[in-house]
XYZ file of C-alpha atoms in Angstrom:
548
model
C 137.617 126.893 71.265
C 136.771 129.248 74.117
C 133.448 128.674 75.869
C 131.733 130.275 78.847
C 130.847 128.105 81.806
C 127.194 128.335 80.782
C 128.014 127.040 77.303
C 130.165 124.252 78.711
C 127.319 123.187 81.007
C 124.794 122.960 78.189
C 127.208 121.260 75.789
C 128.030 118.726 78.518
C 124.339 118.062 79.171
C 123.697 117.484 75.471
C 126.725 115.193 75.247
C 125.215 113.091 78.034
C 121.921 112.699 76.183
C 119.842 115.385 77.889
C 116.998 116.739 75.779
C 114.903 118.422 78.492
C 115.633 120.591 81.537
C 112.940 121.515 84.078
C 113.529 124.786 85.852
C 112.769 128.278 87.070
C 115.030 131.261 86.342
C 116.667 133.619 88.816
C 119.539 136.063 89.011
C 122.272 133.531 89.763
C 121.439 131.410 86.686
C 120.685 134.105 84.099
C 123.978 133.366 82.312
C 122.799 129.773 81.896
C 119.301 130.810 80.797
C 120.744 133.180 78.219
C 122.627 130.247 76.706
C 119.573 127.970 76.941
C 117.780 130.443 74.704
C 120.557 130.109 72.132
C 120.433 126.288 72.399
C 116.630 126.012 72.334
C 116.706 123.965 69.121
C 118.895 121.332 70.814
C 117.627 121.241 74.380
C 114.133 122.021 75.685
C 113.511 124.018 78.842
C 110.225 123.472 80.694
C 109.164 126.326 82.964
C 107.407 125.087 86.103
C 105.385 127.153 88.577
C 107.482 126.325 91.660
C 111.040 125.076 92.019
C 109.969 122.035 94.036
C 108.034 120.820 91.022
C 111.129 121.174 88.838
C 112.663 118.414 90.966
C 109.450 116.355 90.887
C 109.171 116.783 87.104
C 112.776 115.652 86.648
C 111.936 112.718 88.925
C 108.847 111.780 86.879
C 110.832 112.129 83.666
C 113.530 109.782 85.021
C 111.204 107.143 86.504
C 109.077 106.931 83.382
C 111.885 106.949 80.798
C 114.853 105.234 82.441
C 116.986 108.292 81.645
C 118.448 110.927 83.966
C 116.171 113.848 84.839
C 117.671 117.341 85.053
C 116.413 120.416 86.919
C 117.846 123.933 87.107
C 117.083 126.690 89.634
C 118.638 129.802 91.078
C 120.399 130.290 94.423
C 118.924 130.816 97.893
C 115.188 130.059 98.029
C 115.291 128.578 94.540
C 117.821 126.028 95.715
C 116.145 125.284 99.039
C 112.806 124.779 97.282
C 114.415 121.813 95.509
C 115.278 120.027 98.749
C 112.028 118.084 99.198
C 112.121 116.900 95.587
C 115.759 115.843 95.904
C 114.997 113.932 99.121
C 112.040 112.237 97.412
C 114.306 111.061 94.595
C 117.010 109.964 97.032
C 114.811 107.674 99.105
C 113.213 106.154 95.986
C 116.545 105.756 94.111
C 115.773 108.052 91.182
C 118.659 109.431 89.080
C 118.278 113.193 88.781
C 120.841 115.964 88.411
C 119.937 119.151 90.274
C 121.811 122.231 89.066
C 121.737 125.330 91.247
C 123.220 128.766 90.758
C 124.976 130.594 93.545
C 126.499 133.975 94.268
C 129.931 134.733 92.837
C 132.991 133.132 94.407
C 134.125 136.300 96.280
C 130.666 136.530 97.920
C 130.457 132.928 99.182
C 130.327 132.654 102.961
C 129.416 136.321 103.490
C 125.637 136.030 103.901
C 125.219 137.618 100.489
C 121.801 138.173 98.928
C 120.202 134.827 98.080
C 123.276 132.916 99.212
C 122.831 129.531 100.849
C 125.138 126.565 101.404
C 123.057 124.215 99.293
C 125.880 121.665 99.163
C 125.861 121.441 102.954
C 122.073 121.362 103.134
C 121.718 118.537 100.624
C 124.684 116.409 101.698
C 122.544 113.762 103.483
C 120.070 113.436 100.583
C 122.313 113.129 97.517
C 124.771 110.517 96.336
C 127.296 113.309 95.810
C 127.417 117.065 95.283
C 129.916 119.519 93.864
C 130.586 123.252 94.188
C 132.268 124.318 90.932
C 134.996 126.812 91.818
C 136.940 126.669 88.557
C 135.268 126.740 85.142
C 137.956 124.374 83.846
C 136.536 121.641 86.110
C 132.915 122.046 85.004
C 132.785 119.618 82.068
C 134.465 116.857 84.040
C 132.123 117.401 86.996
C 129.029 117.183 84.769
C 130.269 113.965 83.166
C 131.053 112.481 86.579
C 127.621 113.515 87.869
C 125.909 111.415 85.203
C 128.026 108.389 86.101
C 127.379 108.752 89.849
C 123.627 109.325 89.415
C 123.201 106.118 87.393
C 125.782 103.748 88.839
C 124.993 101.167 91.494
C 121.842 102.175 93.310
C 120.688 105.240 91.318
C 119.990 108.539 92.998
C 120.165 112.326 92.822
C 123.302 114.456 92.642
C 123.709 118.230 92.829
C 126.007 120.664 91.020
C 126.257 124.180 92.507
C 127.626 126.759 90.040
C 128.557 130.276 91.258
C 127.471 133.017 88.842
C 131.005 134.140 87.973
C 131.920 130.528 87.083
C 129.035 130.348 84.609
C 130.355 133.585 83.046
C 134.053 132.636 83.051
C 135.701 131.555 79.796
C 138.077 128.667 79.120
C 139.029 126.197 76.446
C 136.619 123.311 75.932
C 136.988 120.136 73.918
C 133.673 118.438 73.219
C 135.134 114.956 73.488
C 133.673 111.483 73.380
C 130.385 110.408 74.967
C 130.538 109.592 78.652
C 130.847 105.859 79.305
C 127.751 104.917 81.290
C 128.419 101.187 81.441
C 127.827 99.561 84.816
C 129.485 96.431 86.079
C 128.303 94.260 88.939
C 130.246 91.482 90.512
C 128.911 88.697 92.694
C 130.352 85.314 93.525
C 129.136 81.876 92.499
C 128.993 80.994 96.206
C 126.338 83.692 96.656
C 124.237 82.050 93.947
C 124.801 78.578 95.410
C 123.631 79.667 98.873
C 120.368 80.953 97.446
C 119.865 77.826 95.328
C 120.335 75.667 98.412
C 117.628 77.564 100.329
C 115.253 77.371 97.362
C 115.703 73.591 97.023
C 114.971 73.112 100.730
C 111.915 75.340 100.667
C 108.328 74.053 100.659
C 106.557 77.420 100.516
C 108.739 80.007 98.742
C 107.443 83.532 98.211
C 108.726 86.615 96.348
C 108.662 90.130 97.785
C 109.379 92.525 94.909
C 110.367 96.186 95.194
C 111.386 99.163 93.109
C 114.760 97.649 92.255
C 112.999 95.251 89.907
C 111.382 98.166 88.074
C 114.605 100.150 87.879
C 116.568 97.145 86.635
C 113.964 96.281 84.001
C 113.766 92.769 85.459
C 110.011 92.271 84.950
C 110.315 89.182 82.764
C 113.015 87.661 84.976
C 110.827 88.111 88.061
C 107.868 86.537 86.274
C 109.959 83.577 85.128
C 111.338 82.983 88.640
C 107.859 83.134 90.183
C 106.493 80.631 87.668
C 109.495 78.313 88.047
C 109.045 78.257 91.821
C 105.249 78.427 91.792
C 105.736 81.183 94.369
C 103.231 83.886 95.278
C 104.438 87.431 94.560
C 103.823 90.418 96.844
C 104.739 93.925 95.718
C 105.858 97.034 97.552
C 104.474 100.418 96.463
C 107.627 100.974 94.442
C 107.371 97.496 92.939
C 103.981 98.035 91.311
C 104.220 97.124 87.637
C 107.088 94.690 88.154
C 104.640 91.751 88.069
C 101.208 91.585 86.390
C 98.350 92.194 88.805
C 96.113 89.672 87.032
C 98.625 86.817 87.349
C 97.334 83.948 89.522
C 100.476 84.187 91.677
C 100.157 87.925 92.371
C 98.962 88.697 95.895
C 99.185 92.499 95.457
C 100.456 95.188 97.777
C 102.386 94.109 100.864
C 102.547 95.827 104.233
C 100.571 98.141 106.470
C 98.101 99.127 103.746
C 98.512 95.942 101.736
C 96.162 93.113 100.852
C 94.989 90.448 103.252
C 96.377 87.873 100.827
C 99.921 89.269 100.932
C 99.856 89.565 104.707
C 98.741 85.978 105.264
C 101.047 84.552 102.602
C 104.085 86.186 104.219
C 103.197 84.542 107.513
C 102.742 81.138 105.843
C 105.882 81.113 103.667
C 109.078 79.342 104.732
C 111.355 81.250 102.318
C 110.939 84.928 101.457
C 112.995 85.948 98.424
C 113.275 89.716 98.465
C 114.071 91.326 95.120
C 115.156 94.963 95.033
C 113.258 95.994 98.155
C 114.469 97.426 101.445
C 112.208 96.056 104.212
C 110.760 99.451 105.131
C 108.753 99.758 108.329
C 105.564 100.189 106.246
C 106.133 96.646 104.967
C 107.454 94.826 108.017
C 105.658 96.480 110.934
C 107.147 94.614 113.893
C 110.421 93.174 112.603
C 110.327 90.368 115.145
C 107.042 88.971 113.835
C 107.509 89.708 110.126
C 107.811 86.471 108.102
C 108.590 84.737 111.386
C 108.487 81.242 109.884
C 110.690 82.051 106.894
C 114.312 82.097 105.883
C 115.201 85.352 104.146
C 116.993 85.794 100.825
C 117.840 89.389 99.930
C 118.968 90.415 96.419
C 119.766 94.107 96.041
C 122.204 96.392 94.283
C 122.959 98.399 97.433
C 125.158 96.588 100.006
C 124.002 99.060 102.669
C 120.503 97.532 102.565
C 121.670 94.003 103.391
C 120.962 93.163 107.054
C 119.988 96.785 107.727
C 116.416 96.112 108.858
C 115.923 92.345 108.528
C 118.617 89.667 108.847
C 119.229 87.791 105.593
C 120.068 84.086 105.646
C 121.553 84.504 102.170
C 122.096 87.530 99.963
C 123.408 88.607 96.573
C 124.603 92.130 95.814
C 124.183 93.068 92.173
C 121.912 94.258 89.391
C 118.673 92.311 89.747
C 118.223 91.516 86.066
C 121.744 90.110 85.844
C 121.448 88.152 89.095
C 118.088 86.560 88.193
C 119.328 85.637 84.716
C 122.201 83.717 86.277
C 120.068 82.280 89.073
C 117.545 80.856 86.612
C 120.269 78.854 84.871
C 120.804 76.878 88.089
C 117.130 76.013 88.568
C 115.066 73.241 86.984
C 112.223 74.151 84.643
C 109.652 73.666 87.394
C 109.809 73.220 91.174
C 106.882 71.645 92.998
C 105.948 73.226 96.315
C 103.243 72.837 98.981
C 101.250 76.001 98.288
C 98.651 74.073 96.289
C 95.456 76.074 96.090
C 96.230 78.167 99.201
C 96.897 81.398 97.313
C 93.732 81.112 95.235
C 91.728 80.462 98.409
C 93.275 83.444 100.194
C 92.566 85.715 97.224
C 88.946 84.547 97.025
C 88.441 85.164 100.743
C 89.934 88.645 100.437
C 87.551 89.478 97.590
C 84.574 88.805 99.868
C 85.919 91.420 102.298
C 86.333 94.073 99.612
C 84.670 96.827 101.646
C 81.559 98.971 101.982
C 79.204 99.936 99.190
C 79.330 103.661 98.435
C 77.624 105.960 95.935
C 81.040 106.494 94.311
C 83.537 103.883 95.393
C 87.273 104.606 94.987
C 87.835 101.107 93.644
C 85.301 101.725 90.881
C 86.978 105.011 89.916
C 90.424 103.396 89.709
C 89.261 100.277 87.848
C 87.105 102.182 85.351
C 89.993 104.554 84.635
C 92.258 101.572 84.081
C 89.731 100.068 81.705
C 89.802 103.123 79.443
C 93.477 104.090 79.823
C 95.149 100.770 80.446
C 95.610 99.577 76.873
C 92.375 97.572 76.591
C 89.808 97.904 73.799
C 88.498 101.458 73.694
C 91.447 102.944 75.527
C 93.513 105.909 74.379
C 96.024 105.004 71.677
C 99.500 104.484 73.024
C 99.145 101.444 75.228
C 99.197 101.079 79.000
C 98.938 104.348 80.876
C 101.671 105.707 83.109
C 100.039 105.991 86.524
C 101.055 108.764 88.932
C 99.830 109.515 92.449
C 100.332 111.983 95.214
C 100.305 110.657 98.797
C 97.362 109.599 100.930
C 94.345 107.310 100.678
C 94.145 107.752 96.912
C 97.719 106.420 96.636
C 96.799 103.218 98.469
C 93.527 102.820 96.557
C 95.484 103.097 93.313
C 98.010 100.481 94.426
C 95.243 98.138 95.569
C 92.802 98.484 92.673
C 94.695 99.453 89.517
C 95.363 96.243 87.516
C 98.984 96.976 86.680
C 100.371 95.088 83.722
C 103.865 93.656 83.496
C 106.231 96.585 83.050
C 103.579 99.277 83.480
C 104.955 102.435 85.116
C 103.706 103.526 88.541
C 105.145 106.818 89.785
C 104.612 107.601 93.447
C 106.530 108.932 96.413
C 107.207 105.752 98.369
C 109.871 106.436 100.975
C 109.317 110.156 101.635
C 105.538 110.183 101.232
C 105.661 113.620 99.609
C 102.279 115.293 99.246
C 102.493 117.564 96.208
C 104.650 115.146 94.215
C 102.058 114.224 91.614
C 101.502 117.186 89.273
C 105.202 117.787 88.659
C 105.905 114.073 88.231
C 102.968 113.675 85.823
C 104.186 116.601 83.711
C 107.694 115.142 83.595
C 106.350 111.714 82.647
C 104.213 113.119 79.844
C 107.092 115.115 78.378
C 109.287 112.004 78.457
C 106.524 109.838 76.944
C 104.412 112.027 74.639
C 102.586 109.084 73.017
C 101.687 107.294 76.257
C 98.594 108.183 78.325
C 99.375 109.651 81.760
C 96.854 109.667 84.596
C 97.321 111.328 87.981
C 95.268 110.127 90.944
C 95.413 112.721 93.698
C 93.520 113.841 96.777
C 92.122 117.248 97.634
C 94.830 117.765 100.269
C 97.693 116.943 97.914
C 96.176 118.809 94.967
C 96.017 122.042 96.957
C 99.810 121.798 97.241
C 100.527 121.549 93.528
C 97.510 122.789 91.541
C 99.527 125.706 90.092
C 101.259 123.193 87.841
C 98.095 123.155 85.745
C 99.665 126.213 84.114
C 102.654 124.066 83.060
C 100.385 121.436 81.552
C 98.416 124.053 79.626
C 101.485 125.960 78.403
C 103.140 122.828 77.023
C 99.931 121.109 75.828
C 100.327 118.115 78.112
C 97.189 115.920 77.937
C 97.279 114.529 81.471
C 94.143 113.164 83.119
C 93.900 114.495 86.692
C 91.466 112.667 88.978
C 90.975 114.392 92.331
C 89.413 112.268 95.068
C 87.666 114.979 97.047
C 86.490 113.855 100.480
C 87.132 117.260 102.105
C 89.590 115.740 104.555
C 93.118 114.465 104.947
C 91.746 110.967 104.617
C 94.641 108.790 105.742
C 95.204 110.937 108.821
C 91.470 110.835 109.515
C 91.648 107.021 109.499
C 94.454 107.102 112.072
C 92.636 109.676 114.184
C 89.579 107.434 114.228
C 91.569 104.361 115.161
C 94.094 105.782 117.618
C 92.931 109.260 118.703
C 89.313 108.739 119.787
C 87.919 110.163 116.516
C 89.205 113.650 117.317
C 89.610 114.988 113.782
C 91.734 118.009 114.663
C 92.994 120.015 111.660
C 92.322 117.273 109.142
C 88.889 118.514 108.027
C 89.260 120.611 104.856
C 85.602 121.234 104.060
C 85.436 124.893 105.141
C 88.706 125.786 103.436
C 88.314 123.741 100.276
C 88.348 125.630 96.948
C 86.007 124.881 94.086
C 88.337 122.733 92.001
C 86.190 122.998 88.871
C 86.303 126.805 88.963
C 90.000 126.685 89.786
C 90.671 124.452 86.784
C 88.657 126.801 84.594
C 90.870 129.691 85.718
C 93.840 127.747 84.329
C 91.918 126.963 81.105
C 91.618 123.282 82.053
C 88.308 121.545 81.332
C 86.918 119.991 84.520
C 84.026 117.770 85.583
C 82.514 117.192 89.028
C 81.012 113.745 89.581
C 79.055 112.190 92.451
C 78.148 108.689 91.317
C 79.252 105.895 89.011
C 77.110 107.000 86.067
C 78.340 110.598 86.093
C 81.936 109.442 86.483
C 81.685 107.120 83.494
C 80.193 109.902 81.348
C 82.884 112.371 82.465
C 85.651 109.870 81.843
C 84.484 109.209 78.302
C 84.347 112.962 77.618
C 87.811 113.345 79.165
C 89.265 110.732 76.821
C 88.140 112.761 73.795
C 89.685 115.935 75.208
C 92.936 114.147 76.001
C 93.094 112.898 72.438
C 92.928 116.535 71.307
C 95.998 117.353 73.416
C 94.458 119.020 76.476
C 94.741 118.273 80.192
C 91.481 117.357 81.903
C 90.411 117.294 85.552
C 87.711 115.107 87.114
C 86.733 115.865 90.707
C 85.274 112.714 92.248
C 83.201 113.247 95.377
C 84.149 110.545 97.908
C 82.616 109.946 101.314
C 85.026 111.219 103.974
C 84.530 108.021 105.978
C 85.702 105.829 103.090
C 88.654 103.740 104.300
């Protein structure tokens, strides 16, 4: 049969299991949108308010579902508006397929209207990209894109389709489903080296990152920790890979991490790193990080081995597969010298839990978790998917939300992208319609993405949005206080801050403004009822700007 390029694209997406595309139309992709209308019973299109949020929504869809997220935008500014979202997905290893339109083939390279070399622009922030110059290559390119995005260390890819290619006609055979199987190979010697270090260790510790979440290795991580009796510290991306209430969990590691994790890393003699990349936010000074420990590094990406921290032993492979094999070589229980040290460190840290405020961020996060986290009285659907933007609220969420084993935490870890949250929350809710989704954001981040309330209203997405409003860029304010003599230049937002409750009302979103614990609890209970009726809800929580 003869198909247009636009038809071939959509058929290929459906063949690869795509049920949702996030996008924004434009001239260079109207052929594709015309076909999307005809295919609307087979594939859903979600219209966002800004192209950047199409990428973030595809990202949130992918992180929360384990599937590939897909976004579609036009050429020129539409394509360049995707760049931040693509970079966010690249650094955090999220499989998304970005599809951009472009001017017709004869107009490429001539500074035509809304022409941009998006393949050249995105080359450093994708696993691979393609410019489709022949419609006969399109189906094969789409199939290959799905394989590349998911294989090895996952990540974004980009397909650029000139307008005349999407209109061109050729024969198309809707063949078999793309083979998405992944194979990892590692040697027995690699396993033996790690086993040897474990057996010689007296104070082993696990440092767990996003690779554990992506691999679905939560139970394997838990089993290894309990076999070794090893404390477990988590990166931002690793939240949810190990239960926060487990006696061995020391919480967030690094610059904004817990006292317990920081001290445990300095006391351990073997640090087993699982699917994490030793970012500077974790290690600080590389020379003094885990200075008394041997390092084991297990990761799917060979480029991460010895990149930042030297590994005394390493294994390259899928974490779930590696840990399954590793466990077979270990006894049921290994006795170490930690004793009660971790419990003592955690108790001491609790005593230093911070200042008393009228409305404490920790209270807001914990109370939200109590109602949305799958406990008695929570929204039906089990543990909430937790999303954040970037700033103080992100760290408060990581520190105070009692993540359960396997619970999803969606945040921009490597890029630190303010404005990530609303798009990601919408994508997560569409991918998981029966699971509660809560977005913790700050007033600075929310100003960057508040227009996506229109997306949530249009598609009836019951997302709980909690805005920590301290009228400042709080994390920058902390640094200005510590390192810049308390000169708060251009971080104070009080005079330029909108009324978020009125703004929400303009988008037909019910909103509450709260100032203390009692009013927050009342608002949260009212929000739960509204969420159950299928509506997004916003709670603006007034936080002291000096809260750290």
